PDB file of C-alpha atoms and ligand atoms in Angstrom:
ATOM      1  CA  UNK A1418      30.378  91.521  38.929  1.00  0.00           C
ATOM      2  CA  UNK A1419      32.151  94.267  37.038  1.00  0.00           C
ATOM      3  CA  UNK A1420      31.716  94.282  33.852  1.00  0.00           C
ATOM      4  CA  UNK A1421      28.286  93.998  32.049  1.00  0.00           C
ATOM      5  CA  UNK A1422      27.312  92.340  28.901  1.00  0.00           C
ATOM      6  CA  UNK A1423      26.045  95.344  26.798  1.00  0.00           C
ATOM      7  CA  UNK A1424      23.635  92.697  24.497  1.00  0.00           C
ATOM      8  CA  UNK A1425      21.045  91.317  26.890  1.00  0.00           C
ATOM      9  CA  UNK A1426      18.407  93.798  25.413  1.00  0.00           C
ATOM     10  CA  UNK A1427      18.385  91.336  22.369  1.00  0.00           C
ATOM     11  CA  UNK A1428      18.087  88.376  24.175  1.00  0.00           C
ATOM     12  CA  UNK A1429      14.203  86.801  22.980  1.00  0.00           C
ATOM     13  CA  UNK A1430      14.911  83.318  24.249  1.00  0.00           C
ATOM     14  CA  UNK A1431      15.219  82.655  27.678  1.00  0.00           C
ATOM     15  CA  UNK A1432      13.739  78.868  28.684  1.00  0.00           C
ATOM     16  CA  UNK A1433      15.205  76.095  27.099  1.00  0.00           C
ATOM     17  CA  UNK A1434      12.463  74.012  24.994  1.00  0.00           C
ATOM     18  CA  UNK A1435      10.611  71.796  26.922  1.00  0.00           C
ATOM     19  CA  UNK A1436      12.379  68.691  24.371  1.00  0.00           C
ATOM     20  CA  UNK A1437      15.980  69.282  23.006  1.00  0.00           C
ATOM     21  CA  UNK A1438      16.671  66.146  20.265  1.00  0.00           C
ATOM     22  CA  UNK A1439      20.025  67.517  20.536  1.00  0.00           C
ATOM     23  CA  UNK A1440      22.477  70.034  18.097  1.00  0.00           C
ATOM     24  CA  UNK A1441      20.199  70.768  15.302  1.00  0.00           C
ATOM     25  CA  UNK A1442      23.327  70.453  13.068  1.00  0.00           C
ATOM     26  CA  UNK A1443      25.169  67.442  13.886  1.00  0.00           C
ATOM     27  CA  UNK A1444      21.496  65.737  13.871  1.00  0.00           C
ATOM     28  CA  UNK A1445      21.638  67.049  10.446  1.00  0.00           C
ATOM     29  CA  UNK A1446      25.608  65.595   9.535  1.00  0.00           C
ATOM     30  CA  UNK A1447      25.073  62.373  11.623  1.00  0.00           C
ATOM     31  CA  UNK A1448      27.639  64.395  14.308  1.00  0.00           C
ATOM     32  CA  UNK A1449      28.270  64.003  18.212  1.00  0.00           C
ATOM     33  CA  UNK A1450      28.282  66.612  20.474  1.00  0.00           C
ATOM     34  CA  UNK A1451      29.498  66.882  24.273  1.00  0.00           C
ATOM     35  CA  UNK A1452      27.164  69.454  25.487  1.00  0.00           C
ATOM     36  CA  UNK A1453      24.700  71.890  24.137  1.00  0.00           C
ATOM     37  CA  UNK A1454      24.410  75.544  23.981  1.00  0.00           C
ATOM     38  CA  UNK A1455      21.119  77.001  22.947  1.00  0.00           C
ATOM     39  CA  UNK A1456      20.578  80.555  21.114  1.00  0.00           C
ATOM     40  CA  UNK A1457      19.010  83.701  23.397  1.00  0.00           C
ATOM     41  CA  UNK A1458      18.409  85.142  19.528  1.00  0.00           C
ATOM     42  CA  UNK A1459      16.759  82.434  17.751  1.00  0.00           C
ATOM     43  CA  UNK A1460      16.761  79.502  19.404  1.00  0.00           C
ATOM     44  CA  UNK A1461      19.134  77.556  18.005  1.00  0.00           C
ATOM     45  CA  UNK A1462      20.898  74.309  19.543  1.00  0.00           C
ATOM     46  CA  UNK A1463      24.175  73.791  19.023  1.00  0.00           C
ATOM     47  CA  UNK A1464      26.895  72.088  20.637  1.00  0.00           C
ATOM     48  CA  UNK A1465      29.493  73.521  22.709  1.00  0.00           C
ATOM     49  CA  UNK A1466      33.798  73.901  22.135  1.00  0.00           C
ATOM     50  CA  UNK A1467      34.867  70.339  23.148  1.00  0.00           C
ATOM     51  CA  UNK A1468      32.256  69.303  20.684  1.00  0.00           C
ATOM     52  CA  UNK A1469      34.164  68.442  17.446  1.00  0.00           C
ATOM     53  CA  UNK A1470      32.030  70.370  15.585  1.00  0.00           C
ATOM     54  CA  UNK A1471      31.342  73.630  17.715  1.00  0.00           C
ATOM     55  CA  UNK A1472      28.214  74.387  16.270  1.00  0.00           C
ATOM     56  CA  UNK A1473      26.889  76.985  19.240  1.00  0.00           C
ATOM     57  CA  UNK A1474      30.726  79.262  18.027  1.00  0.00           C
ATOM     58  CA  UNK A1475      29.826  78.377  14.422  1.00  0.00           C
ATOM     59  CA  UNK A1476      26.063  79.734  14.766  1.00  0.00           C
ATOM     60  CA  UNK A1477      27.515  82.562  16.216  1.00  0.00           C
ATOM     61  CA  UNK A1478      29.621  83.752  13.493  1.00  0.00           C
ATOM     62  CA  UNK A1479      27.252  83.291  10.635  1.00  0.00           C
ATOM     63  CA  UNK A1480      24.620  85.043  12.068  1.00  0.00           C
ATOM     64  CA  UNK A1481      26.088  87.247  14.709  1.00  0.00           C
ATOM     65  CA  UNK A1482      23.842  86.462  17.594  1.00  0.00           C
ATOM     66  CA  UNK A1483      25.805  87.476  20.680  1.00  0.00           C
ATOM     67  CA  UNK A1484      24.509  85.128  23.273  1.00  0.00           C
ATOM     68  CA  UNK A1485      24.192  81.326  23.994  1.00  0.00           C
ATOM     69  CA  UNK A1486      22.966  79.748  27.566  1.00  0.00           C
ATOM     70  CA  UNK A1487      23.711  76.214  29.003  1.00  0.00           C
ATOM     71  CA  UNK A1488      20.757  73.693  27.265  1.00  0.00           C
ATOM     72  CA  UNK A1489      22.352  71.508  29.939  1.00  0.00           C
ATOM     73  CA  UNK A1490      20.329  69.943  32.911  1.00  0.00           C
ATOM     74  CA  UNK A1491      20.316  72.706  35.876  1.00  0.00           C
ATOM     75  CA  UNK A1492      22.913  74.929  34.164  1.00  0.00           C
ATOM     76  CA  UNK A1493      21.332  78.326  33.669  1.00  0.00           C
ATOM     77  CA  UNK A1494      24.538  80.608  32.620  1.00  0.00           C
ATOM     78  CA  UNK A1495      24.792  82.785  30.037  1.00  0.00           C
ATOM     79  CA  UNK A1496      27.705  83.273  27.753  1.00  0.00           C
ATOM     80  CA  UNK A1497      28.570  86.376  25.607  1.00  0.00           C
ATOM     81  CA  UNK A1498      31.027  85.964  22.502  1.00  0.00           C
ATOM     82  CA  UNK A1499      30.967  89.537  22.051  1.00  0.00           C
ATOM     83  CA  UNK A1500      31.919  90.199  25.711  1.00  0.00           C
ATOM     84  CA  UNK A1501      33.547  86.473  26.223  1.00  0.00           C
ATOM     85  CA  UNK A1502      31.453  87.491  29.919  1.00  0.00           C
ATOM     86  CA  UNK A1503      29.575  84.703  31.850  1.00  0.00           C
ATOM     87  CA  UNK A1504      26.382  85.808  33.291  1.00  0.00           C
ATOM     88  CA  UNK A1505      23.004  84.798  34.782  1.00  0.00           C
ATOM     89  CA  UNK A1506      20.033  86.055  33.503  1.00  0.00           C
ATOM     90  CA  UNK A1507      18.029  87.070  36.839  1.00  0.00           C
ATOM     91  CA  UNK A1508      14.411  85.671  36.654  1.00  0.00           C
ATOM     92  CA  UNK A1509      11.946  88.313  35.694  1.00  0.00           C
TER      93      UNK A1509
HETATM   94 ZN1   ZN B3099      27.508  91.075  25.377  1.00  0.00          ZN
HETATM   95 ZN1   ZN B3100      26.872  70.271  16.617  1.00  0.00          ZN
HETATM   96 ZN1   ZN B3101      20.791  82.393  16.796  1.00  0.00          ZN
END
């Protein structure tokens, strides 16, 4: 891997919640999502670009926080909008 996402240092989140109802904010509209993306900042779920709604992107740009990971089952990536890198998080 050559480059490095610069932004890990913020990341506070790293496990998924042990329940995920789904994207807070469709739950909230009545939306669908395809697949969710939770926040390494806050926590946040949100759902992911083929999503109609693209909450994870729209969490993003409201608040700034740089990094999402896969809330899907045995997907553990990392994904920086900042960098637009893909990364894993090694285990501590
Ligand atoms: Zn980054
Ligand atoms: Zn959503
Ligand atoms: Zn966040």
């Amino acid at each position: 891997m050559t480059s490095i996402c610069t932004h890990t240092e913020g990341i506070v989140v790293t496990e998924l919640p042990a329940l995920i109802a789904g994207c807070e904010d469709c739950l909230a509209i009545g939306g669908t999502w395809v697949h969710l993306r939770m926040c390494q900042t806050c926590g946040h779920i949100g759902c992911c670009d083929s999503s109609p709604n693209k909450h994870a992107t729209a969490h993003h740009r409201e608040t700034g926080h740089p990094i999402v990971r896969s809330a899907e089952p045995g997907e553990d990536w990392s994904w920086c909008y900042v960098d637009e890198l893909m990364f894993r998080l090694r285990p501590a």
